[in-house]
Amino acid sequence: MTAVDDRPTAEIGTARKRKEDARLITGRTRWTDNIVLPGMLHLAMVRSPFAHATITGIDTTAAKAAPGVVAVFTGADIADIQGVNITAWPLNADQKTPDHLPMPSERVAHAGEIVAVVAARSAAAARDAAELVDVDYDELPAVLDLKEAATDAVLAHPGLGTNKSAFWQLDSKEGGTGGDVDEAIEKARADGIVIEREYRQQRLVPAFMEPRSTVVDPTGEQVTMWSATQIPHILRFCIAATTGLPESKIRVIAPDVGGGFGGKLQTTPEEFVTLAVARKLAKPVKYTETRSESMVSAHHGRDQWQRLTLAAEKDGTVTGLKVELLADLGAYAALVGGGVPVLGAWMFNSIYKFPAYRFNTTNYYTNKTWVDAYRGAGRPEATYAIERLMDELATEVGVDPLEIREKNWITHEEFPFTTVAGMTYDSGNYEAATAKAKELFDYDGLRAEQRRRREAGDVVQLGIGVSTFTEMCGLAPSRVLGALNYGAGGWEHASIRMLTTGTVEVITGTSPHGQGHETAWSQIVADRLGVPFENVEVLHGDTQIAPKGMDTYGSRSLVVGGEALVLAADKVIEKAKPLAAHLLEASVDDLEFSGGRFSVRGTDKGVGITDVALSTWTGHDYPEGLELSLDADATFDPTTFSFPHGTHLCAMEVDTETGATTMVRYVCVDDIGNIINPLIVEGQVHGGLVQGIAQALWEGAEYDDQGTLVTGSFVDYTLPTAADTISFVTGHTTSPSTSNSLGTKGVGEAGTIASTPAVVNAIVDAVRHLGVSDIAMPCTPERVWKAIQGGGAGGATTAEAQPHFADEAPNQDPGAGTTDGADQ
């Protein structure tokens, strides 16, 4: 290893404008929908209007005769080549998983499921002809409510015999990481505090900017698919594994991708159907969804009922936590959908020193759009519940919400710290982040203003919300994922090519969709190799150019993919060293490397690494037996996750006469380890904050009693605009990660994870003195007003009123699918 680690950096930590932005803002992008191929046909999907029905007949005669139509296919027509949407994360061997055909021919299980596809010479002709496809259905009873699904009174998939997919549990007593949570709760009932609450995580739509689009060209030696996807490498694998096409004959390209938020972390029915039609017709074809199609058929996020029981001593010291989830998978077990609730298993205990803990989730099917990862994936759900609960504990004890947190959190002297869930946090400083956030927020001043308004009986009350969080990100360690029955690894791959003219090509297995990888990766490599930032080109998203990779999700790109870059760059330096020594007529042991230049220790003799690269091309002067290449590959598989953390503070005004809420101030101080590009980080934090705040205040996917998505457009699904938000105050503290040499922790999901409870805690805090203890999300003015009028929960429910959790549900095996968490 060379001494590059100790030299001053010129790029890392610099707020560079993104390389990507010039082409994005000047329209020189290559979105999938921009791709036009010779002879290309266009597709339109025919979708079921029913949530649950058998298909008794499909008449395509009129559609086939329509102008411009080339072909119409049903599920039966492509049954032999359409493949299947697989799940990569079955929780255990007992999991029930219905077949998820891209285009079924016998039964549909949710509104929006594809039943036929039209191929025509224009997109308009295809859409018009799709209206002419006549499908006969026999409607079946549909199960749409998660708690009703747990009773099995109506079955989403009658052939399974149950709506239950799987049960999974983590218990600190069984795993040896803590005590018996039932004993802790019983002791607290006798001589302490027990708080029981139930929270609802509503269903959300990822609502990415660019609708999903797929182009397939089957006419060459390979089948080439362009797709607006987060996972080109995983998509290629799934196609090969289920369609019979050899993997070597499949090329998947993710060109410029306009956002994902987990919503493009999927192999979709539309991708498989487009591929099947292209193969059937031996012609290039394109499908681009409409926004309404995206809302109803692209996967949704969240959708959980959470029941929590917290035990504490009378002074507020926590002694136990029990978490029971019901998770709605929708109609199918998506790629990682069944595992999303499990990702929260290690985060409900958060930053607190619980001595005893039990988590379980029971996953159920309903006749709604399938659910999978959405920004944060399991971690926002966990953070919301525990941060709401800690506010309840503070109220019970009669202390400030920050005081109860400080009483129970891990202190900075205690790191590394192994939690009751068995996860080892390597570094952190919750005290520093909180102190900085309080200062930026003017916490004491706003508390004084709150007291003044309460004493005066103001119509507009002020509430202060707190969210102190950590998250498990950098989804990676392959051994851990294997122990959890996850179907893939967590490693990441990178290659560096030293070109002869002094420029550098970086090939990464991560696949960005707005994160700024091209910029940040260039900064890392420029610093490591001592070459100009402008001379680094980053290539990604093409399985032929970047044949190895695990793609982008779970805040893994920097902490896993970035470290692979570092390893590859170090290999380049090591490969260059003997050739540089030869060119300098010096011993390898006498060489130093700094600022992109090899020098002989104690002399002014030196040679640049780009000159060494040129010498490998000429090959005129090199030692016998030396490989004439500086190019290098590296794969990094971390041994653990990374754990960013932070403190978020929110001030909300609530009009007690109307229920209207107004955000007054929002401050967040995040510790994400070392920062590569502050400008990119700021953008990630701001975007995450808006998404988390939107869940608290505005967003929610709602179905009617027939299974129709009634929030199927942006008229009814209320996404915020810039006019709906305020300017945020952000800050950072730094405790570098010890699990990678860059010291980074990840930031892509932090804002979303922390902001939702901060906002809801603030709203409840504003009206708690009026008897309000909870308000169901989204906290619309109507719900807030009803809570104030009723002095209650505003649409939220109490735990005692809700049956059918894990210990009560029919057909429940409380011992199935357990894990001890000891290898975490």
JSON list of N, CA, C and O in Angstrom, two decimals, residues 396-444:
[
{"chain": "A", "resi": 396, "resn": "GLU", "atom": "N", "xyz": [-45.22, 11.12, 29.79]},
{"chain": "A", "resi": 396, "resn": "GLU", "atom": "CA", "xyz": [-45.58, 10.33, 30.97]},
{"chain": "A", "resi": 396, "resn": "GLU", "atom": "C", "xyz": [-44.68, 10.68, 32.16]},
{"chain": "A", "resi": 396, "resn": "GLU", "atom": "O", "xyz": [-45.16, 10.78, 33.30]},
{"chain": "A", "resi": 397, "resn": "VAL", "atom": "N", "xyz": [-43.40, 10.88, 31.91]},
{"chain": "A", "resi": 397, "resn": "VAL", "atom": "CA", "xyz": [-42.46, 11.19, 32.98]},
{"chain": "A", "resi": 397, "resn": "VAL", "atom": "C", "xyz": [-42.55, 12.66, 33.38]},
{"chain": "A", "resi": 397, "resn": "VAL", "atom": "O", "xyz": [-42.24, 13.04, 34.51]},
{"chain": "A", "resi": 398, "resn": "GLY", "atom": "N", "xyz": [-42.99, 13.50, 32.41]},
{"chain": "A", "resi": 398, "resn": "GLY", "atom": "CA", "xyz": [-43.10, 14.91, 32.69]},
{"chain": "A", "resi": 398, "resn": "GLY", "atom": "C", "xyz": [-41.82, 15.69, 32.46]},
{"chain": "A", "resi": 398, "resn": "GLY", "atom": "O", "xyz": [-41.53, 16.65, 33.18]},
{"chain": "A", "resi": 399, "resn": "VAL", "atom": "N", "xyz": [-41.06, 15.29, 31.44]},
{"chain": "A", "resi": 399, "resn": "VAL", "atom": "CA", "xyz": [-39.81, 15.96, 31.13]},
{"chain": "A", "resi": 399, "resn": "VAL", "atom": "C", "xyz": [-39.80, 16.36, 29.66]},
{"chain": "A", "resi": 399, "resn": "VAL", "atom": "O", "xyz": [-40.64, 15.91, 28.86]},
{"chain": "A", "resi": 400, "resn": "ASP", "atom": "N", "xyz": [-38.83, 17.19, 29.27]},
{"chain": "A", "resi": 400, "resn": "ASP", "atom": "CA", "xyz": [-38.67, 17.61, 27.90]},
{"chain": "A", "resi": 400, "resn": "ASP", "atom": "C", "xyz": [-38.33, 16.40, 27.02]},
{"chain": "A", "resi": 400, "resn": "ASP", "atom": "O", "xyz": [-37.59, 15.51, 27.45]},
{"chain": "A", "resi": 401, "resn": "PRO", "atom": "N", "xyz": [-38.85, 16.37, 25.78]},
{"chain": "A", "resi": 401, "resn": "PRO", "atom": "CA", "xyz": [-38.55, 15.23, 24.89]},
{"chain": "A", "resi": 401, "resn": "PRO", "atom": "C", "xyz": [-37.06, 15.01, 24.67]},
{"chain": "A", "resi": 401, "resn": "PRO", "atom": "O", "xyz": [-36.62, 13.86, 24.53]},
{"chain": "A", "resi": 402, "resn": "LEU", "atom": "N", "xyz": [-36.26, 16.07, 24.61]},
{"chain": "A", "resi": 402, "resn": "LEU", "atom": "CA", "xyz": [-34.82, 15.88, 24.45]},
{"chain": "A", "resi": 402, "resn": "LEU", "atom": "C", "xyz": [-34.20, 15.28, 25.70]},
{"chain": "A", "resi": 402, "resn": "LEU", "atom": "O", "xyz": [-33.24, 14.50, 25.61]},
{"chain": "A", "resi": 403, "resn": "GLU", "atom": "N", "xyz": [-34.72, 15.62, 26.85]},
{"chain": "A", "resi": 403, "resn": "GLU", "atom": "CA", "xyz": [-34.17, 15.08, 28.10]},
{"chain": "A", "resi": 403, "resn": "GLU", "atom": "C", "xyz": [-34.37, 13.57, 28.19]},
{"chain": "A", "resi": 403, "resn": "GLU", "atom": "O", "xyz": [-33.46, 12.84, 28.62]},
{"chain": "A", "resi": 404, "resn": "ILE", "atom": "N", "xyz": [-35.53, 13.08, 27.77]},
{"chain": "A", "resi": 404, "resn": "ILE", "atom": "CA", "xyz": [-35.78, 11.63, 27.85]},
{"chain": "A", "resi": 404, "resn": "ILE", "atom": "C", "xyz": [-34.89, 10.89, 26.87]},
{"chain": "A", "resi": 404, "resn": "ILE", "atom": "O", "xyz": [-34.44, 9.77, 27.14]},
{"chain": "A", "resi": 405, "resn": "ARG", "atom": "N", "xyz": [-34.61, 11.51, 25.75]},
{"chain": "A", "resi": 405, "resn": "ARG", "atom": "CA", "xyz": [-33.72, 10.87, 24.78]},
{"chain": "A", "resi": 405, "resn": "ARG", "atom": "C", "xyz": [-32.28, 10.82, 25.31]},
{"chain": "A", "resi": 405, "resn": "ARG", "atom": "O", "xyz": [-31.62, 9.78, 25.23]},
{"chain": "A", "resi": 406, "resn": "GLU", "atom": "N", "xyz": [-31.82, 11.93, 25.83]},
{"chain": "A", "resi": 406, "resn": "GLU", "atom": "CA", "xyz": [-30.46, 11.97, 26.37]},
{"chain": "A", "resi": 406, "resn": "GLU", "atom": "C", "xyz": [-30.28, 10.97, 27.50]},
{"chain": "A", "resi": 406, "resn": "GLU", "atom": "O", "xyz": [-29.21, 10.38, 27.66]},
{"chain": "A", "resi": 407, "resn": "LYS", "atom": "N", "xyz": [-31.33, 10.77, 28.26]},
{"chain": "A", "resi": 407, "resn": "LYS", "atom": "CA", "xyz": [-31.25, 9.83, 29.38]},
{"chain": "A", "resi": 407, "resn": "LYS", "atom": "C", "xyz": [-31.01, 8.40, 28.90]},
{"chain": "A", "resi": 407, "resn": "LYS", "atom": "O", "xyz": [-30.39, 7.59, 29.60]},
{"chain": "A", "resi": 408, "resn": "ASN", "atom": "N", "xyz": [-31.47, 8.10, 27.68]},
{"chain": "A", "resi": 408, "resn": "ASN", "atom": "CA", "xyz": [-31.45, 6.71, 27.23]},
{"chain": "A", "resi": 408, "resn": "ASN", "atom": "C", "xyz": [-30.53, 6.43, 26.04]},
{"chain": "A", "resi": 408, "resn": "ASN", "atom": "O", "xyz": [-30.36, 5.27, 25.67]},
{"chain": "A", "resi": 409, "resn": "TRP", "atom": "N", "xyz": [-29.94, 7.47, 25.46]},
{"chain": "A", "resi": 409, "resn": "TRP", "atom": "CA", "xyz": [-29.16, 7.19, 24.27]},
{"chain": "A", "resi": 409, "resn": "TRP", "atom": "C", "xyz": [-27.75, 6.70, 24.60]},
{"chain": "A", "resi": 409, "resn": "TRP", "atom": "O", "xyz": [-27.27, 6.84, 25.72]},
{"chain": "A", "resi": 410, "resn": "ILE", "atom": "N", "xyz": [-27.12, 6.12, 23.58]},
{"chain": "A", "resi": 410, "resn": "ILE", "atom": "CA", "xyz": [-25.73, 5.66, 23.68]},
{"chain": "A", "resi": 410, "resn": "ILE", "atom": "C", "xyz": [-24.84, 6.90, 23.69]},
{"chain": "A", "resi": 410, "resn": "ILE", "atom": "O", "xyz": [-24.97, 7.77, 22.83]},
{"chain": "A", "resi": 411, "resn": "THR", "atom": "N", "xyz": [-23.98, 7.01, 24.67]},
{"chain": "A", "resi": 411, "resn": "THR", "atom": "CA", "xyz": [-23.08, 8.17, 24.73]},
{"chain": "A", "resi": 411, "resn": "THR", "atom": "C", "xyz": [-21.89, 7.96, 23.79]},
{"chain": "A", "resi": 411, "resn": "THR", "atom": "O", "xyz": [-21.55, 6.82, 23.44]},
{"chain": "A", "resi": 412, "resn": "HIS", "atom": "N", "xyz": [-21.24, 9.06, 23.43]},
{"chain": "A", "resi": 412, "resn": "HIS", "atom": "CA", "xyz": [-20.17, 8.95, 22.44]},
{"chain": "A", "resi": 412, "resn": "HIS", "atom": "C", "xyz": [-18.99, 8.14, 22.97]},
{"chain": "A", "resi": 412, "resn": "HIS", "atom": "O", "xyz": [-18.25, 7.53, 22.19]},
{"chain": "A", "resi": 413, "resn": "GLU", "atom": "N", "xyz": [-18.84, 8.09, 24.32]},
{"chain": "A", "resi": 413, "resn": "GLU", "atom": "CA", "xyz": [-17.73, 7.30, 24.88]},
{"chain": "A", "resi": 413, "resn": "GLU", "atom": "C", "xyz": [-17.97, 5.80, 24.75]},
{"chain": "A", "resi": 413, "resn": "GLU", "atom": "O", "xyz": [-17.03, 5.00, 24.90]},
{"chain": "A", "resi": 414, "resn": "GLU", "atom": "N", "xyz": [-19.20, 5.39, 24.48]},
{"chain": "A", "resi": 414, "resn": "GLU", "atom": "CA", "xyz": [-19.55, 3.96, 24.49]},
{"chain": "A", "resi": 414, "resn": "GLU", "atom": "C", "xyz": [-19.38, 3.29, 23.13]},
{"chain": "A", "resi": 414, "resn": "GLU", "atom": "O", "xyz": [-19.61, 2.08, 23.00]},
{"chain": "A", "resi": 415, "resn": "PHE", "atom": "N", "xyz": [-19.01, 4.06, 22.08]},
{"chain": "A", "resi": 415, "resn": "PHE", "atom": "CA", "xyz": [-18.82, 3.45, 20.76]},
{"chain": "A", "resi": 415, "resn": "PHE", "atom": "C", "xyz": [-17.47, 2.76, 20.69]},
{"chain": "A", "resi": 415, "resn": "PHE", "atom": "O", "xyz": [-16.50, 3.26, 21.25]},
{"chain": "A", "resi": 416, "resn": "PRO", "atom": "N", "xyz": [-17.37, 1.65, 19.97]},
{"chain": "A", "resi": 416, "resn": "PRO", "atom": "CA", "xyz": [-18.45, 0.92, 19.30]},
{"chain": "A", "resi": 416, "resn": "PRO", "atom": "C", "xyz": [-19.39, 0.28, 20.31]},
{"chain": "A", "resi": 416, "resn": "PRO", "atom": "O", "xyz": [-18.96, -0.16, 21.38]},
{"chain": "A", "resi": 417, "resn": "PHE", "atom": "N", "xyz": [-20.67, 0.22, 19.93]},
{"chain": "A", "resi": 417, "resn": "PHE", "atom": "CA", "xyz": [-21.71, -0.24, 20.85]},
{"chain": "A", "resi": 417, "resn": "PHE", "atom": "C", "xyz": [-22.55, -1.30, 20.17]},
{"chain": "A", "resi": 417, "resn": "PHE", "atom": "O", "xyz": [-23.05, -1.10, 19.06]},
{"chain": "A", "resi": 418, "resn": "THR", "atom": "N", "xyz": [-22.71, -2.44, 20.83]},
{"chain": "A", "resi": 418, "resn": "THR", "atom": "CA", "xyz": [-23.57, -3.51, 20.30]},
{"chain": "A", "resi": 418, "resn": "THR", "atom": "C", "xyz": [-24.95, -3.37, 20.92]},
{"chain": "A", "resi": 418, "resn": "THR", "atom": "O", "xyz": [-25.10, -3.40, 22.15]},
{"chain": "A", "resi": 419, "resn": "THR", "atom": "N", "xyz": [-25.95, -3.22, 20.08]},
{"chain": "A", "resi": 419, "resn": "THR", "atom": "CA", "xyz": [-27.30, -2.95, 20.54]},
{"chain": "A", "resi": 419, "resn": "THR", "atom": "C", "xyz": [-28.01, -4.23, 20.97]},
{"chain": "A", "resi": 419, "resn": "THR", "atom": "O", "xyz": [-27.54, -5.34, 20.72]},
{"chain": "A", "resi": 420, "resn": "VAL", "atom": "N", "xyz": [-29.16, -4.04, 21.56]},
{"chain": "A", "resi": 420, "resn": "VAL", "atom": "CA", "xyz": [-29.97, -5.18, 22.01]},
{"chain": "A", "resi": 420, "resn": "VAL", "atom": "C", "xyz": [-30.43, -6.02, 20.82]},
{"chain": "A", "resi": 420, "resn": "VAL", "atom": "O", "xyz": [-30.75, -7.20, 20.97]},
{"chain": "A", "resi": 421, "resn": "ALA", "atom": "N", "xyz": [-30.45, -5.43, 19.62]},
{"chain": "A", "resi": 421, "resn": "ALA", "atom": "CA", "xyz": [-30.82, -6.17, 18.41]},
{"chain": "A", "resi": 421, "resn": "ALA", "atom": "C", "xyz": [-29.64, -6.92, 17.80]},
{"chain": "A", "resi": 421, "resn": "ALA", "atom": "O", "xyz": [-29.79, -7.62, 16.81]},
{"chain": "A", "resi": 422, "resn": "GLY", "atom": "N", "xyz": [-28.45, -6.75, 18.39]},
{"chain": "A", "resi": 422, "resn": "GLY", "atom": "CA", "xyz": [-27.28, -7.47, 17.91]},
{"chain": "A", "resi": 422, "resn": "GLY", "atom": "C", "xyz": [-26.48, -6.75, 16.87]},
{"chain": "A", "resi": 422, "resn": "GLY", "atom": "O", "xyz": [-25.54, -7.31, 16.30]},
{"chain": "A", "resi": 423, "resn": "MET", "atom": "N", "xyz": [-26.80, -5.48, 16.59]},
{"chain": "A", "resi": 423, "resn": "MET", "atom": "CA", "xyz": [-26.09, -4.70, 15.58]},
{"chain": "A", "resi": 423, "resn": "MET", "atom": "C", "xyz": [-25.02, -3.85, 16.28]},
{"chain": "A", "resi": 423, "resn": "MET", "atom": "O", "xyz": [-25.30, -3.23, 17.30]},
{"chain": "A", "resi": 424, "resn": "THR", "atom": "N", "xyz": [-23.80, -3.82, 15.74]},
{"chain": "A", "resi": 424, "resn": "THR", "atom": "CA", "xyz": [-22.72, -3.04, 16.34]},
{"chain": "A", "resi": 424, "resn": "THR", "atom": "C", "xyz": [-22.57, -1.72, 15.60]},
{"chain": "A", "resi": 424, "resn": "THR", "atom": "O", "xyz": [-22.20, -1.68, 14.43]},
{"chain": "A", "resi": 425, "resn": "TYR", "atom": "N", "xyz": [-22.88, -0.62, 16.30]},
{"chain": "A", "resi": 425, "resn": "TYR", "atom": "CA", "xyz": [-22.68, 0.71, 15.76]},
{"chain": "A", "resi": 425, "resn": "TYR", "atom": "C", "xyz": [-21.21, 1.08, 15.97]},
{"chain": "A", "resi": 425, "resn": "TYR", "atom": "O", "xyz": [-20.72, 1.04, 17.09]},
{"chain": "A", "resi": 426, "resn": "ASP", "atom": "N", "xyz": [-20.53, 1.48, 14.90]},
{"chain": "A", "resi": 426, "resn": "ASP", "atom": "CA", "xyz": [-19.08, 1.68, 15.02]},
{"chain": "A", "resi": 426, "resn": "ASP", "atom": "C", "xyz": [-18.71, 3.06, 15.55]},
{"chain": "A", "resi": 426, "resn": "ASP", "atom": "O", "xyz": [-17.71, 3.22, 16.25]},
{"chain": "A", "resi": 427, "resn": "SER", "atom": "N", "xyz": [-19.49, 4.09, 15.24]},
{"chain": "A", "resi": 427, "resn": "SER", "atom": "CA", "xyz": [-19.11, 5.43, 15.68]},
{"chain": "A", "resi": 427, "resn": "SER", "atom": "C", "xyz": [-20.34, 6.32, 15.72]},
{"chain": "A", "resi": 427, "resn": "SER", "atom": "O", "xyz": [-21.34, 6.06, 15.04]},
{"chain": "A", "resi": 428, "resn": "GLY", "atom": "N", "xyz": [-20.26, 7.38, 16.49]},
{"chain": "A", "resi": 428, "resn": "GLY", "atom": "CA", "xyz": [-21.35, 8.32, 16.56]},
{"chain": "A", "resi": 428, "resn": "GLY", "atom": "C", "xyz": [-21.17, 9.29, 17.72]},
{"chain": "A", "resi": 428, "resn": "GLY", "atom": "O", "xyz": [-20.37, 9.05, 18.63]},
{"chain": "A", "resi": 429, "resn": "ASN", "atom": "N", "xyz": [-21.91, 10.38, 17.66]},
{"chain": "A", "resi": 429, "resn": "ASN", "atom": "CA", "xyz": [-21.89, 11.35, 18.74]},
{"chain": "A", "resi": 429, "resn": "ASN", "atom": "C", "xyz": [-23.23, 12.07, 18.74]},
{"chain": "A", "resi": 429, "resn": "ASN", "atom": "O", "xyz": [-23.38, 13.12, 18.12]},
{"chain": "A", "resi": 430, "resn": "TYR", "atom": "N", "xyz": [-24.20, 11.47, 19.42]},
{"chain": "A", "resi": 430, "resn": "TYR", "atom": "CA", "xyz": [-25.54, 12.03, 19.44]},
{"chain": "A", "resi": 430, "resn": "TYR", "atom": "C", "xyz": [-25.58, 13.35, 20.22]},
{"chain": "A", "resi": 430, "resn": "TYR", "atom": "O", "xyz": [-26.37, 14.24, 19.90]},
{"chain": "A", "resi": 431, "resn": "GLU", "atom": "N", "xyz": [-24.70, 13.46, 21.21]},
{"chain": "A", "resi": 431, "resn": "GLU", "atom": "CA", "xyz": [-24.67, 14.69, 22.02]},
{"chain": "A", "resi": 431, "resn": "GLU", "atom": "C", "xyz": [-24.27, 15.89, 21.15]},
{"chain": "A", "resi": 431, "resn": "GLU", "atom": "O", "xyz": [-24.88, 16.96, 21.23]},
{"chain": "A", "resi": 432, "resn": "ALA", "atom": "N", "xyz": [-23.24, 15.70, 20.33]},
{"chain": "A", "resi": 432, "resn": "ALA", "atom": "CA", "xyz": [-22.76, 16.81, 19.51]},
{"chain": "A", "resi": 432, "resn": "ALA", "atom": "C", "xyz": [-23.79, 17.24, 18.48]},
{"chain": "A", "resi": 432, "resn": "ALA", "atom": "O", "xyz": [-24.01, 18.45, 18.27]},
{"chain": "A", "resi": 433, "resn": "ALA", "atom": "N", "xyz": [-24.41, 16.28, 17.80]},
{"chain": "A", "resi": 433, "resn": "ALA", "atom": "CA", "xyz": [-25.42, 16.62, 16.79]},
{"chain": "A", "resi": 433, "resn": "ALA", "atom": "C", "xyz": [-26.60, 17.34, 17.43]},
{"chain": "A", "resi": 433, "resn": "ALA", "atom": "O", "xyz": [-27.13, 18.31, 16.87]},
{"chain": "A", "resi": 434, "resn": "THR", "atom": "N", "xyz": [-27.01, 16.88, 18.60]},
{"chain": "A", "resi": 434, "resn": "THR", "atom": "CA", "xyz": [-28.17, 17.50, 19.26]},
{"chain": "A", "resi": 434, "resn": "THR", "atom": "C", "xyz": [-27.84, 18.90, 19.75]},
{"chain": "A", "resi": 434, "resn": "THR", "atom": "O", "xyz": [-28.65, 19.83, 19.60]},
{"chain": "A", "resi": 435, "resn": "ALA", "atom": "N", "xyz": [-26.66, 19.07, 20.31]},
{"chain": "A", "resi": 435, "resn": "ALA", "atom": "CA", "xyz": [-26.28, 20.40, 20.80]},
{"chain": "A", "resi": 435, "resn": "ALA", "atom": "C", "xyz": [-26.23, 21.41, 19.65]},
{"chain": "A", "resi": 435, "resn": "ALA", "atom": "O", "xyz": [-26.70, 22.55, 19.78]},
{"chain": "A", "resi": 436, "resn": "LYS", "atom": "N", "xyz": [-25.69, 20.99, 18.51]},
{"chain": "A", "resi": 436, "resn": "LYS", "atom": "CA", "xyz": [-25.61, 21.90, 17.37]},
{"chain": "A", "resi": 436, "resn": "LYS", "atom": "C", "xyz": [-27.00, 22.21, 16.83]},
{"chain": "A", "resi": 436, "resn": "LYS", "atom": "O", "xyz": [-27.29, 23.36, 16.46]},
{"chain": "A", "resi": 437, "resn": "ALA", "atom": "N", "xyz": [-27.86, 21.19, 16.76]},
{"chain": "A", "resi": 437, "resn": "ALA", "atom": "CA", "xyz": [-29.22, 21.40, 16.26]},
{"chain": "A", "resi": 437, "resn": "ALA", "atom": "C", "xyz": [-29.99, 22.35, 17.17]},
{"chain": "A", "resi": 437, "resn": "ALA", "atom": "O", "xyz": [-30.70, 23.24, 16.70]},
{"chain": "A", "resi": 438, "resn": "LYS", "atom": "N", "xyz": [-29.85, 22.20, 18.48]},
{"chain": "A", "resi": 438, "resn": "LYS", "atom": "CA", "xyz": [-30.54, 23.09, 19.42]},
{"chain": "A", "resi": 438, "resn": "LYS", "atom": "C", "xyz": [-30.11, 24.53, 19.24]},
{"chain": "A", "resi": 438, "resn": "LYS", "atom": "O", "xyz": [-30.93, 25.46, 19.26]},
{"chain": "A", "resi": 439, "resn": "GLU", "atom": "N", "xyz": [-28.83, 24.73, 19.00]},
{"chain": "A", "resi": 439, "resn": "GLU", "atom": "CA", "xyz": [-28.31, 26.07, 18.82]},
{"chain": "A", "resi": 439, "resn": "GLU", "atom": "C", "xyz": [-28.85, 26.70, 17.53]},
{"chain": "A", "resi": 439, "resn": "GLU", "atom": "O", "xyz": [-29.30, 27.85, 17.51]},
{"chain": "A", "resi": 440, "resn": "LEU", "atom": "N", "xyz": [-28.80, 25.94, 16.43]},
{"chain": "A", "resi": 440, "resn": "LEU", "atom": "CA", "xyz": [-29.29, 26.46, 15.16]},
{"chain": "A", "resi": 440, "resn": "LEU", "atom": "C", "xyz": [-30.79, 26.71, 15.19]},
{"chain": "A", "resi": 440, "resn": "LEU", "atom": "O", "xyz": [-31.31, 27.61, 14.50]},
{"chain": "A", "resi": 441, "resn": "PHE", "atom": "N", "xyz": [-31.49, 25.94, 15.97]},
{"chain": "A", "resi": 441, "resn": "PHE", "atom": "CA", "xyz": [-32.96, 25.98, 16.03]},
{"chain": "A", "resi": 441, "resn": "PHE", "atom": "C", "xyz": [-33.47, 27.06, 16.99]},
{"chain": "A", "resi": 441, "resn": "PHE", "atom": "O", "xyz": [-34.61, 27.50, 16.86]},
{"chain": "A", "resi": 442, "resn": "ASP", "atom": "N", "xyz": [-32.63, 27.49, 17.93]},
{"chain": "A", "resi": 442, "resn": "ASP", "atom": "CA", "xyz": [-33.07, 28.34, 19.05]},
{"chain": "A", "resi": 442, "resn": "ASP", "atom": "C", "xyz": [-34.13, 27.60, 19.85]},
{"chain": "A", "resi": 442, "resn": "ASP", "atom": "O", "xyz": [-35.25, 28.09, 20.07]},
{"chain": "A", "resi": 443, "resn": "TYR", "atom": "N", "xyz": [-33.76, 26.42, 20.30]},
{"chain": "A", "resi": 443, "resn": "TYR", "atom": "CA", "xyz": [-34.70, 25.53, 20.98]},
{"chain": "A", "resi": 443, "resn": "TYR", "atom": "C", "xyz": [-35.32, 26.20, 22.21]},
{"chain": "A", "resi": 443, "resn": "TYR", "atom": "O", "xyz": [-36.54, 26.19, 22.39]},
{"chain": "A", "resi": 444, "resn": "ASP", "atom": "N", "xyz": [-34.49, 26.78, 23.05]},
{"chain": "A", "resi": 444, "resn": "ASP", "atom": "CA", "xyz": [-35.00, 27.38, 24.28]},
{"chain": "A", "resi": 444, "resn": "ASP", "atom": "C", "xyz": [-35.91, 28.56, 23.97]},
{"chain": "A", "resi": 444, "resn": "ASP", "atom": "O", "xyz": [-36.95, 28.76, 24.63]}
]
